[in-house]
GROMACS .gro file of C-alpha atoms in nm:
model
  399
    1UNK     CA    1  -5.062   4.135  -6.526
    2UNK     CA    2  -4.663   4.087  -6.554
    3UNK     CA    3  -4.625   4.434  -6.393
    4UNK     CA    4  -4.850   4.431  -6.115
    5UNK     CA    5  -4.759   4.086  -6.058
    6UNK     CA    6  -4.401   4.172  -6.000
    7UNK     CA    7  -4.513   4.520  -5.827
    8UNK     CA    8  -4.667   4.249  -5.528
    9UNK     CA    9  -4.394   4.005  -5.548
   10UNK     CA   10  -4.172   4.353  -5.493
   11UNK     CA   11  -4.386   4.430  -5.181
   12UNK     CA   12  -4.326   4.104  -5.014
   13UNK     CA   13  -3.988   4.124  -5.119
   14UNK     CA   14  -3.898   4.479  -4.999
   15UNK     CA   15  -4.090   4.336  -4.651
   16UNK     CA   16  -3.812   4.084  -4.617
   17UNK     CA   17  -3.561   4.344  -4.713
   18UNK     CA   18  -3.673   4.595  -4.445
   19UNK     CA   19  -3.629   4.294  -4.213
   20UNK     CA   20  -3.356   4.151  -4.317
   21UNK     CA   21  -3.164   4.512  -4.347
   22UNK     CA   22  -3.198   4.527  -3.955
   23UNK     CA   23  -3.163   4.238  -3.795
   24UNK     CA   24  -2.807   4.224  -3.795
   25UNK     CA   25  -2.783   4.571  -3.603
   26UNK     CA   26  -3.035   4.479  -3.404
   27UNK     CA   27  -2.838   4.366  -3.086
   28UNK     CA   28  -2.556   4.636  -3.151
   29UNK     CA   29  -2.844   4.916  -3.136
   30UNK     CA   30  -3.022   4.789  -2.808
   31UNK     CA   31  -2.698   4.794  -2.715
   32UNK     CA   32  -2.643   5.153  -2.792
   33UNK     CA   33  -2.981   5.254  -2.712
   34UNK     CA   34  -3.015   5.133  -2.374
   35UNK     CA   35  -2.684   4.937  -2.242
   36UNK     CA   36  -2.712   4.641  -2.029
   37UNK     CA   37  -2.530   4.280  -2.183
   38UNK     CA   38  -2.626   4.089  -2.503
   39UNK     CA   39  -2.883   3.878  -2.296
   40UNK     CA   40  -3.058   4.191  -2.184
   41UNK     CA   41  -3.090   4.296  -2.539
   42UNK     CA   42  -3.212   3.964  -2.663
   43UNK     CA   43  -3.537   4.039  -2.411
   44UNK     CA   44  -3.578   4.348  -2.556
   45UNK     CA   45  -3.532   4.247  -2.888
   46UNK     CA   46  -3.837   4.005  -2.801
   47UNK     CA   47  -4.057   4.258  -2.669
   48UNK     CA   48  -3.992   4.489  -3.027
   49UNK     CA   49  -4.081   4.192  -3.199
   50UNK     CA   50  -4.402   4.098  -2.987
   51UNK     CA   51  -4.528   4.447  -3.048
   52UNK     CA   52  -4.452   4.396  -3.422
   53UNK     CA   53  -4.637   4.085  -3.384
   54UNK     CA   54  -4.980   4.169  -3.209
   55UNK     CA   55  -5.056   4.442  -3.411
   56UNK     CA   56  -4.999   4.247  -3.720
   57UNK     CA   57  -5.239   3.984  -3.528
   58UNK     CA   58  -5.488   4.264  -3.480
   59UNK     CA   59  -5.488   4.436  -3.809
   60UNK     CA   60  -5.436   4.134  -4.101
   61UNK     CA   61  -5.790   4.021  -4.105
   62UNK     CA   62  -5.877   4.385  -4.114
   63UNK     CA   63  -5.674   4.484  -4.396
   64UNK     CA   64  -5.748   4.130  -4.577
   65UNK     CA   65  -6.127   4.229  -4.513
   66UNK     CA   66  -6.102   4.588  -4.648
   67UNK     CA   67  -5.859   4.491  -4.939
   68UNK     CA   68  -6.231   4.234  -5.026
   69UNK     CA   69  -6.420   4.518  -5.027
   70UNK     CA   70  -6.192   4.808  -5.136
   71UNK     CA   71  -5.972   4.631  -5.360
   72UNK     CA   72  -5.585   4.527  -5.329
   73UNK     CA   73  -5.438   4.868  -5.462
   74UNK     CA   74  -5.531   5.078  -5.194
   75UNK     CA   75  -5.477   4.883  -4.922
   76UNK     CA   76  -5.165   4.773  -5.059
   77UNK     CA   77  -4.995   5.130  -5.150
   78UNK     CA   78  -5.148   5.331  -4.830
   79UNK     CA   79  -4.963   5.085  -4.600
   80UNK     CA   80  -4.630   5.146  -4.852
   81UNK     CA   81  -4.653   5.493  -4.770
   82UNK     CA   82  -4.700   5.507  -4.410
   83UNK     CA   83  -4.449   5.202  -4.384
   84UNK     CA   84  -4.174   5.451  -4.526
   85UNK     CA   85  -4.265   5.732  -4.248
   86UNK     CA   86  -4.219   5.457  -4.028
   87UNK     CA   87  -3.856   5.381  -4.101
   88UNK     CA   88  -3.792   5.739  -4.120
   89UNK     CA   89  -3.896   5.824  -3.714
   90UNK     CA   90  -3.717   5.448  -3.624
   91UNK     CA   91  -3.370   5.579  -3.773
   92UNK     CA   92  -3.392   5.906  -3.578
   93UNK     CA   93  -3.524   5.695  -3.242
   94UNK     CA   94  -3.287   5.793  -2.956
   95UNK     CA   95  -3.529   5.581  -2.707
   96UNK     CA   96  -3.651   5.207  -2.669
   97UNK     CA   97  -3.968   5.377  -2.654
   98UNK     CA   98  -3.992   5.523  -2.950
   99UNK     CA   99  -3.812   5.220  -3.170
  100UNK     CA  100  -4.162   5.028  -2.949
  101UNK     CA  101  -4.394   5.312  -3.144
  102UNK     CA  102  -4.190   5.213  -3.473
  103UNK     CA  103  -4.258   4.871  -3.424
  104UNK     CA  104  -4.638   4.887  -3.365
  105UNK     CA  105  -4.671   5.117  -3.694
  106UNK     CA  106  -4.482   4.834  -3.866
  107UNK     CA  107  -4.698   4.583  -3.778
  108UNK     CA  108  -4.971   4.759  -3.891
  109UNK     CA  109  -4.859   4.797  -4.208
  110UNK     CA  110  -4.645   4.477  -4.280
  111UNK     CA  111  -5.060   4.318  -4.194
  112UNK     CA  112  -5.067   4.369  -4.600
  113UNK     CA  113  -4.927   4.028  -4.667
  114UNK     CA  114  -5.252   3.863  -4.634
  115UNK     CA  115  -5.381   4.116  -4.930
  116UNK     CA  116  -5.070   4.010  -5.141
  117UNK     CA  117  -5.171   3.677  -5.069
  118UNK     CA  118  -5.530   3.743  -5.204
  119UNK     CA  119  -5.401   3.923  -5.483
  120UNK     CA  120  -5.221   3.583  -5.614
  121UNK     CA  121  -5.509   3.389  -5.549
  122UNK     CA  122  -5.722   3.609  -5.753
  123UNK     CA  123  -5.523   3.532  -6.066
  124UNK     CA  124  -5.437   3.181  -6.003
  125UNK     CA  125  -5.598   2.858  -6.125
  126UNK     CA  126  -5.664   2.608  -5.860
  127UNK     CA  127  -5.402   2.398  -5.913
  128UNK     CA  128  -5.206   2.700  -5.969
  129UNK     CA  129  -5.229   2.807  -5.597
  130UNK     CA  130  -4.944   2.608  -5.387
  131UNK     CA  131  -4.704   2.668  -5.673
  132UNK     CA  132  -4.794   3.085  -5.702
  133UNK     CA  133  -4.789   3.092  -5.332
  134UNK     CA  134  -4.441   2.979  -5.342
  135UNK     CA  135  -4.365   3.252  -5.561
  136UNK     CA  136  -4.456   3.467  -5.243
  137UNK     CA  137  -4.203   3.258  -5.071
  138UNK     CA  138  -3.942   3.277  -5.339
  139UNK     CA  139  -3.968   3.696  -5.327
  140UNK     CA  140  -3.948   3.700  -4.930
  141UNK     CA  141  -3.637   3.469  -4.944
  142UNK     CA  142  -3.530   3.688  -5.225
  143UNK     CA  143  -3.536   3.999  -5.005
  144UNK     CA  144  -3.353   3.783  -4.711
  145UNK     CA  145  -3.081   3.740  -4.986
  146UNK     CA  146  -3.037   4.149  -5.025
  147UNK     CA  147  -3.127   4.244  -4.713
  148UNK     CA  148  -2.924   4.111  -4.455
  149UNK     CA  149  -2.613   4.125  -4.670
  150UNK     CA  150  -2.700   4.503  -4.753
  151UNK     CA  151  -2.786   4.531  -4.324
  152UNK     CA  152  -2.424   4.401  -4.263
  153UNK     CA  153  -2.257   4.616  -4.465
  154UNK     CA  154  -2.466   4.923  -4.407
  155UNK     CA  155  -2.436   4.790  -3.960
  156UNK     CA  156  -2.042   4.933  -4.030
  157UNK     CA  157  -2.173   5.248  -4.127
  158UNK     CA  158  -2.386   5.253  -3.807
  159UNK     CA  159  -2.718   5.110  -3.664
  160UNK     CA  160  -2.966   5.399  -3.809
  161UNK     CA  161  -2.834   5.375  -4.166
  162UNK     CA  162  -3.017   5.030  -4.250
  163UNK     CA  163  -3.347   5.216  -4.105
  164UNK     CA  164  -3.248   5.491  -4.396
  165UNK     CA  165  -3.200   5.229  -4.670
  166UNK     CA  166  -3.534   5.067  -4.578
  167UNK     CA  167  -3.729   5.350  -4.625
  168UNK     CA  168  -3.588   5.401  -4.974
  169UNK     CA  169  -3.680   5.073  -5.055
  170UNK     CA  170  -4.037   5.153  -4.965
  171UNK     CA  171  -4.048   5.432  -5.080
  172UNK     CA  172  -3.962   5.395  -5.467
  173UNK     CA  173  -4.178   5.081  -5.450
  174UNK     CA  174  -4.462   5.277  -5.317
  175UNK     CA  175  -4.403   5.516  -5.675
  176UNK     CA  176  -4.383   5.162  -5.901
  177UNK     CA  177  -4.694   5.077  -5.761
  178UNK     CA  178  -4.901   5.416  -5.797
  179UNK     CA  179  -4.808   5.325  -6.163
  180UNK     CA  180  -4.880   4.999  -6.261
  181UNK     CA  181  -5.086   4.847  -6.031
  182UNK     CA  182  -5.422   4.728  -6.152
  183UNK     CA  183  -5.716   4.591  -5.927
  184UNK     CA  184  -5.864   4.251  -5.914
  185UNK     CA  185  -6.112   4.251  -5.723
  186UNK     CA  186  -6.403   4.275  -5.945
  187UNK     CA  187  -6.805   4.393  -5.931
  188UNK     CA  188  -6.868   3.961  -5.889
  189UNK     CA  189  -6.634   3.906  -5.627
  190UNK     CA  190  -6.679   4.228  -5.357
  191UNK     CA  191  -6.824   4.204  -5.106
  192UNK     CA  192  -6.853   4.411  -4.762
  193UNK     CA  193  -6.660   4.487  -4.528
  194UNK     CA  194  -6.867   4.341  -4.165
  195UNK     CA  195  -6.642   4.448  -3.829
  196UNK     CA  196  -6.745   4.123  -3.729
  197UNK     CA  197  -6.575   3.903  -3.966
  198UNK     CA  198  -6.248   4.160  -3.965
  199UNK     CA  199  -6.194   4.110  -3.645
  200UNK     CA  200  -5.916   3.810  -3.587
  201UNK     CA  201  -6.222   3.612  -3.364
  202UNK     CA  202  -6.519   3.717  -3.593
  203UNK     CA  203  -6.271   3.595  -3.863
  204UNK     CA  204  -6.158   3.274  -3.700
  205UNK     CA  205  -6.517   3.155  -3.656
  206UNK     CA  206  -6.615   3.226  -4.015
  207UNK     CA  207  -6.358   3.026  -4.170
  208UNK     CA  208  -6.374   2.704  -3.880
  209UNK     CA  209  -6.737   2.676  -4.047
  210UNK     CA  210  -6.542   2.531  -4.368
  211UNK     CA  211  -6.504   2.171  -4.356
  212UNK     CA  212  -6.101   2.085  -4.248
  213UNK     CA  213  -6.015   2.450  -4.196
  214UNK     CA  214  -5.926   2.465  -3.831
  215UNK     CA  215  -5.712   2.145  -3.832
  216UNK     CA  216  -5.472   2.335  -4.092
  217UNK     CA  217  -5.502   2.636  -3.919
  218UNK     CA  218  -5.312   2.452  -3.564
  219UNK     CA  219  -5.068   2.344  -3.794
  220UNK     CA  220  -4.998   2.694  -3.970
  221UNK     CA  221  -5.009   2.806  -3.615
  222UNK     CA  222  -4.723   2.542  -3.449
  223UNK     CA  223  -4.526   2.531  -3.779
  224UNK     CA  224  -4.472   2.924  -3.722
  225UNK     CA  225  -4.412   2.957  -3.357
  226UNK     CA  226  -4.144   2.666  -3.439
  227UNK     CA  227  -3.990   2.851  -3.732
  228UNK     CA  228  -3.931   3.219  -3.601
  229UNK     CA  229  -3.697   3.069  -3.381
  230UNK     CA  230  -3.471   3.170  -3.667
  231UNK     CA  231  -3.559   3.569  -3.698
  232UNK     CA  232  -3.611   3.567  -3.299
  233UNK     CA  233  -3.243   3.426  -3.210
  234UNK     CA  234  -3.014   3.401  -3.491
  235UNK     CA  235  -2.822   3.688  -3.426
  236UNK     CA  236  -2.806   3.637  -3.088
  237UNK     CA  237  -2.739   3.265  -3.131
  238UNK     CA  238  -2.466   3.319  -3.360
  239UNK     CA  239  -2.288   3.589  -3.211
  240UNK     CA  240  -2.249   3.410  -2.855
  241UNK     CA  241  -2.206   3.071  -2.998
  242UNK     CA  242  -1.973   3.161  -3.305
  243UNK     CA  243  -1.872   3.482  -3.213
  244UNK     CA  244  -2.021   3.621  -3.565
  245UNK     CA  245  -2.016   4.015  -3.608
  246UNK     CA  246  -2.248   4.195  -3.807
  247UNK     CA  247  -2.124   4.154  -4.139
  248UNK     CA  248  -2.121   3.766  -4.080
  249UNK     CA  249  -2.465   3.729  -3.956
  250UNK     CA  250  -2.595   3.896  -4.291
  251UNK     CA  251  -2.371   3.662  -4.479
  252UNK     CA  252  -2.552   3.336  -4.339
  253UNK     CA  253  -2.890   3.478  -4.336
  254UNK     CA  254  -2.859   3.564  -4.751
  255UNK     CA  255  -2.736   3.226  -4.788
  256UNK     CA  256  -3.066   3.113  -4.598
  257UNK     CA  257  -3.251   3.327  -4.829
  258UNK     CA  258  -3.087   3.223  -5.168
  259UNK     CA  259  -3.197   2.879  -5.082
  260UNK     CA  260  -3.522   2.986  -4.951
  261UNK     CA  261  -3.583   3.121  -5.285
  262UNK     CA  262  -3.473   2.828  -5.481
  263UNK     CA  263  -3.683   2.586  -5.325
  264UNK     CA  264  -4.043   2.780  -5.311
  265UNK     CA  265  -3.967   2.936  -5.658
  266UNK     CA  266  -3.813   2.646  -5.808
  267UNK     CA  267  -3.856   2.325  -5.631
  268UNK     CA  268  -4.174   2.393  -5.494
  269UNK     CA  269  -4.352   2.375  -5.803
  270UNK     CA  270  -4.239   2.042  -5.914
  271UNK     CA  271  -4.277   1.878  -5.594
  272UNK     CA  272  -4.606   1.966  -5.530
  273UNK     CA  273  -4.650   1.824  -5.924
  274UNK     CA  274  -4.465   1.470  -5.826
  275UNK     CA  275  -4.608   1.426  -5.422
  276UNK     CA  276  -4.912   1.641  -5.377
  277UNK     CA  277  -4.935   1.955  -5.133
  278UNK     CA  278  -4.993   1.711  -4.866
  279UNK     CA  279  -4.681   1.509  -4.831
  280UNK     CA  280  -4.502   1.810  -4.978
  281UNK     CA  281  -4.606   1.947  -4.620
  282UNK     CA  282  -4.494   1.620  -4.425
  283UNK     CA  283  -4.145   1.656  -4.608
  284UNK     CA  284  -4.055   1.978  -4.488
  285UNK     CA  285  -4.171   1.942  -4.135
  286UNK     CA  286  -3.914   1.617  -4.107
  287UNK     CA  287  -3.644   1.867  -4.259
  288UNK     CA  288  -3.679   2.142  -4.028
  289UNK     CA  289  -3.719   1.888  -3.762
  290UNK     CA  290  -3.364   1.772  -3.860
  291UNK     CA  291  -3.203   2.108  -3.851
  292UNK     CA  292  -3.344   2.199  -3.571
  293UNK     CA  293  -3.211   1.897  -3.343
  294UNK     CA  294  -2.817   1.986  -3.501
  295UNK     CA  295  -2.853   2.333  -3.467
  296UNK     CA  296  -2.925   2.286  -3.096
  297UNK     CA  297  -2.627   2.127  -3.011
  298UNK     CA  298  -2.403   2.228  -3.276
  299UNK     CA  299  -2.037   2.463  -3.177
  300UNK     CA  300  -1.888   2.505  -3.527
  301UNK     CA  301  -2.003   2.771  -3.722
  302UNK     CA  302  -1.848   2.643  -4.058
  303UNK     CA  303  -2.105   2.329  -3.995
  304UNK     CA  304  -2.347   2.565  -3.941
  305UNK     CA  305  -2.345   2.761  -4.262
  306UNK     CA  306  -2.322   2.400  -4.462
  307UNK     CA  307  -2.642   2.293  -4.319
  308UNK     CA  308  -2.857   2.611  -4.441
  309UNK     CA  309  -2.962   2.443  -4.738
  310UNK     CA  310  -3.033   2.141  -4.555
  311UNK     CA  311  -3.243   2.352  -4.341
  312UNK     CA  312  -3.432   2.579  -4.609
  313UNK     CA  313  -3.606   2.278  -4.789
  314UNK     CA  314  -3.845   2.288  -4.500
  315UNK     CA  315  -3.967   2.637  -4.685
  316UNK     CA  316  -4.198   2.437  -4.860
  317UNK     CA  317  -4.450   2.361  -4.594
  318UNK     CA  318  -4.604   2.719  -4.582
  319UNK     CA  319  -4.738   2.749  -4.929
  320UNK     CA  320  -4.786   2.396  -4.972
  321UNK     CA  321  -5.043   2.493  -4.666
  322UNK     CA  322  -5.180   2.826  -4.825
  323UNK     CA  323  -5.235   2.593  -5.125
  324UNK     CA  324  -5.451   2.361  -4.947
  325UNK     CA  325  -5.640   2.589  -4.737
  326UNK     CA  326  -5.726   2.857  -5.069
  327UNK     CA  327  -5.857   2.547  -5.215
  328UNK     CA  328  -6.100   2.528  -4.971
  329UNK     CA  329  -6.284   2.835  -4.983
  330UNK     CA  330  -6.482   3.055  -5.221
  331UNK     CA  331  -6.302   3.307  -5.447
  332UNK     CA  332  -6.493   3.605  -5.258
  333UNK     CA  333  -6.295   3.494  -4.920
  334UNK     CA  334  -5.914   3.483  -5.036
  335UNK     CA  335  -5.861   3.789  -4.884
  336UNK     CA  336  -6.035   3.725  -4.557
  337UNK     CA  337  -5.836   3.358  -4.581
  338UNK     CA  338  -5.497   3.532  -4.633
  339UNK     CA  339  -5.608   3.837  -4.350
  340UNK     CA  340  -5.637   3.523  -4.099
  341UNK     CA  341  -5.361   3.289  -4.216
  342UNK     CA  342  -5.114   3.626  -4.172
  343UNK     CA  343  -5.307   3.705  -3.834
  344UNK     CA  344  -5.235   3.314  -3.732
  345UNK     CA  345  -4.871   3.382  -3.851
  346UNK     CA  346  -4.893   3.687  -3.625
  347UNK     CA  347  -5.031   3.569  -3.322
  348UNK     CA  348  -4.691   3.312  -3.357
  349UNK     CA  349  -4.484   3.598  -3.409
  350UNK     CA  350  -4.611   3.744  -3.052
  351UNK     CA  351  -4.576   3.393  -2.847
  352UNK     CA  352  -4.252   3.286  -3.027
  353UNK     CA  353  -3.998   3.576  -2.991
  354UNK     CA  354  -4.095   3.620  -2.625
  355UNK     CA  355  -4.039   3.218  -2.597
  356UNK     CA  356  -3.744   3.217  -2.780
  357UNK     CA  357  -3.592   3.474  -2.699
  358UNK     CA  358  -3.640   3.433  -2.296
  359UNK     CA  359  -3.464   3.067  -2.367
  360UNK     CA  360  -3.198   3.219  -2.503
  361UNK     CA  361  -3.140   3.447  -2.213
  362UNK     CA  362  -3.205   3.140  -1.931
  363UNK     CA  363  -2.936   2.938  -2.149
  364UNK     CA  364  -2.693   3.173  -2.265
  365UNK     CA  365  -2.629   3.398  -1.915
  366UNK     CA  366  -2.289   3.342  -1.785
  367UNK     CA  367  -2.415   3.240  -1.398
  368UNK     CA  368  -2.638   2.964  -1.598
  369UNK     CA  369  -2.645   2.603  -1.440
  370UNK     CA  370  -2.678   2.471  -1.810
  371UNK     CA  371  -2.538   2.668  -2.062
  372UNK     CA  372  -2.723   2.573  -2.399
  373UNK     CA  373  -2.765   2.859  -2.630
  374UNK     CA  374  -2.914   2.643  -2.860
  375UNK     CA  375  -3.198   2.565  -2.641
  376UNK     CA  376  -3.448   2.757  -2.862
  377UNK     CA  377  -3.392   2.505  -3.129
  378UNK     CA  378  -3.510   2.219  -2.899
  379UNK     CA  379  -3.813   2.423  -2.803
  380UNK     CA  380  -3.917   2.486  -3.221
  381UNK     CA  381  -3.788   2.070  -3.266
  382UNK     CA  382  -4.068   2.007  -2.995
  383UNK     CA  383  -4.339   2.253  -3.146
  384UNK     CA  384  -4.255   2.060  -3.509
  385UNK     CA  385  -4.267   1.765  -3.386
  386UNK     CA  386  -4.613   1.865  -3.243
  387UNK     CA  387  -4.772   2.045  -3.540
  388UNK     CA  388  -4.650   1.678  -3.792
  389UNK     CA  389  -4.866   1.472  -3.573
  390UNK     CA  390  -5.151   1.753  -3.594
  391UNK     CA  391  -5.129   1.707  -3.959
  392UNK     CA  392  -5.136   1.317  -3.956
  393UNK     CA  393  -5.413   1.290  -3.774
  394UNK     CA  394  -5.622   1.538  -4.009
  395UNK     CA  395  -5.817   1.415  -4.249
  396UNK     CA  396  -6.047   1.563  -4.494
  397UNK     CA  397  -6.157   1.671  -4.827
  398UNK     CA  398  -5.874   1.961  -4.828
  399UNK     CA  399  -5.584   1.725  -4.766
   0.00000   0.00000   0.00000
């Protein structure tokens, strides 16, 4: 299983990558695209990532349904392939319409995280769960260390050649896969795909029949609207507030990844040993909750790189969640779990950049009565604050 293993972990990893490799170009090629100032792009930038967002909404419980029924491999190395066509038509884009197209066709097939998701679960022990699930963690922060630093250095070469490297990526992972991927899903644990439970609402009601489901779910939910405010506005943030350039942004987000990685590959594990999955969770939301409050008012950018490790131990509250909630249900639902955990994550990913970003914009423009740009960070602080006291009060079996 070593190979496959590390074929998934790639996936998620080359995911991040693909992300990471354009975000720091990201404001430079709305920019170039369609002209306006840096506020302008920030709402655009929102809308891409909205788009991204609802079909990822749309299609994960789909895709975690059909990898139940189907099996992991396919699902996982058809959405490779068209995911590298994709990158391809967004690096010859000359129109905001046609980077919108690129975006929807990502979302569909960046909805495979819920079937990498499954895939771990299928070969993990219970106990095993929260600490594997970090490994997912650990592989997206691993591709935030590559790909941002790899975006700001390939951002000098222009704002189409990061598109170019992404599709490479994809591509050649796409071939490791065809080779040495092997499926899990097994004659015992199939079962058949129903439009009614791949839906997101067919889905949504099928797992808030499982005792202390739905209460996790809100949390997932407000922990992730609160937490993109990071991918939504950090570029933006940075560059008005520190005056960072390309190559700087990528810096700070690798560091953010490096720890990322350390703490759900490493730390995770033994925390979750010494505290449980449950205050592991509480832990992580009071972390982010303390980053969040500097980061809204902070003006040095020095300070701001120091506190990145500060801020990355709240990495642990995702899988610590996953753990919990895969506990919960039978093995022949971990895909359809995963399919509406990611489609939970999505439906976040279409509120928050559209929230965060439109802050940024009310608090950044120069005829502002309040100029703030860190105003984003006191609208995630709120939303954390919100999903700890969710968690509090829920009490079952699972937690």
């Amino acid at each position: 299983m070593r190979l496959p293993l590390f074929f998934v972990l790639a996936t998620v990893m080359i995911d991040a990558m693909g992300i990471g490799l354009i975000m720091p170009i990201m404001p430079n090629l709305l920019l170039e695209v369609q002209g306006g100032s840096l506020a302008d792009a920030a709402i655009w930038g929102g809308i891409l990532s909205t788009a991204f967002a609802v079909m990822q909404f749309l299609f994960s419980p789909v895709l975690g349904s059909l990898s139940d029924a189907l099996g992991r491999r396919p699902v996982l190395l058809i959405s490779l392939l068209v995911m590298t066509l994709d990158y391809l038509v967004m690096a010859l884009a000359g129109s905001l319409w046609l980077l919108l197209v690129g975006r929807i066709v990502g979302g569909i097939t960046a909805a495979t995280h819920a079937t990498a998701g499954a895939y771990i679960a299928d070969i993990s022990k219970p106990a095993e769960k929260a600490a594997n699930f970090g490994l997912l963690g650990a592989a997206f922060g691993a591709g935030f260390v590559l790909g941002p630093l790899l975006g700001g250095v390939l951002g000098e070469l222009g704002t189409r050649a990061p598109f170019y490297a992404a599709a490479i990526l994809a591509g050649l992972n796409f071939t490791l896969g065809w080779f040495v991927m092997r499926e899990t899903v097994t004659d015992e644990t199939r079962r058949a795909f129903d439009w009614r439970r791949a839906n997101p609402l067919g889905a949504f009601r099928a797992m808030a029949r499982i005792p202390g489901i739905t209460g996790l779910l809100w949390v997932y939910f407000l922990y992730s609207v609160a937490i993109y405010v990071y991918p939504a506005i950090w570029a933006y943030f940075t560059a008005e507030q520190f005056g960072w350039q390309p190559r700087m942004i990528g810096i700070s987000l690798a560091v953010y990844g490096i720890c990322m990685a350390v703490v759900q590959g490493g730390l995770l594990r033994y925390l979750v040993r010494w505290i449980g999955e449950r205050r592991t969770v509480l832990w992580g939301q009071i972390f982010d909750f303390g980053a969040f409050g500097i980061l809204a008012v902070i003006s040095s950018g020095s300070l701001a790189l120091l506190l990145i490790p500060i801020s990355a131990l709240g990495a642990v509250v995702q899988p610590a969640l996953q753990g919990l909630m895969s506990r919960a249900v039978a093995d022949n639902q971990q895909g359809e779990l995963q399919g509406v955990m990611t489609a939970v994550h999505a439906l976040a990913m279409v509120i928050s950049p559209l929230m965060m970003t439109t802050t940024f914009a009310l608090f950044s423009d120069p005829e502002t009565a309040y100029f703030l740009p860190g105003a984003p960070f006191v609208l995630a602080l709120i939303l954390m604050g919100i999903g700890a006291l969710v968690f509090l009060r829920s009490r079952s079996s699972v937690t």
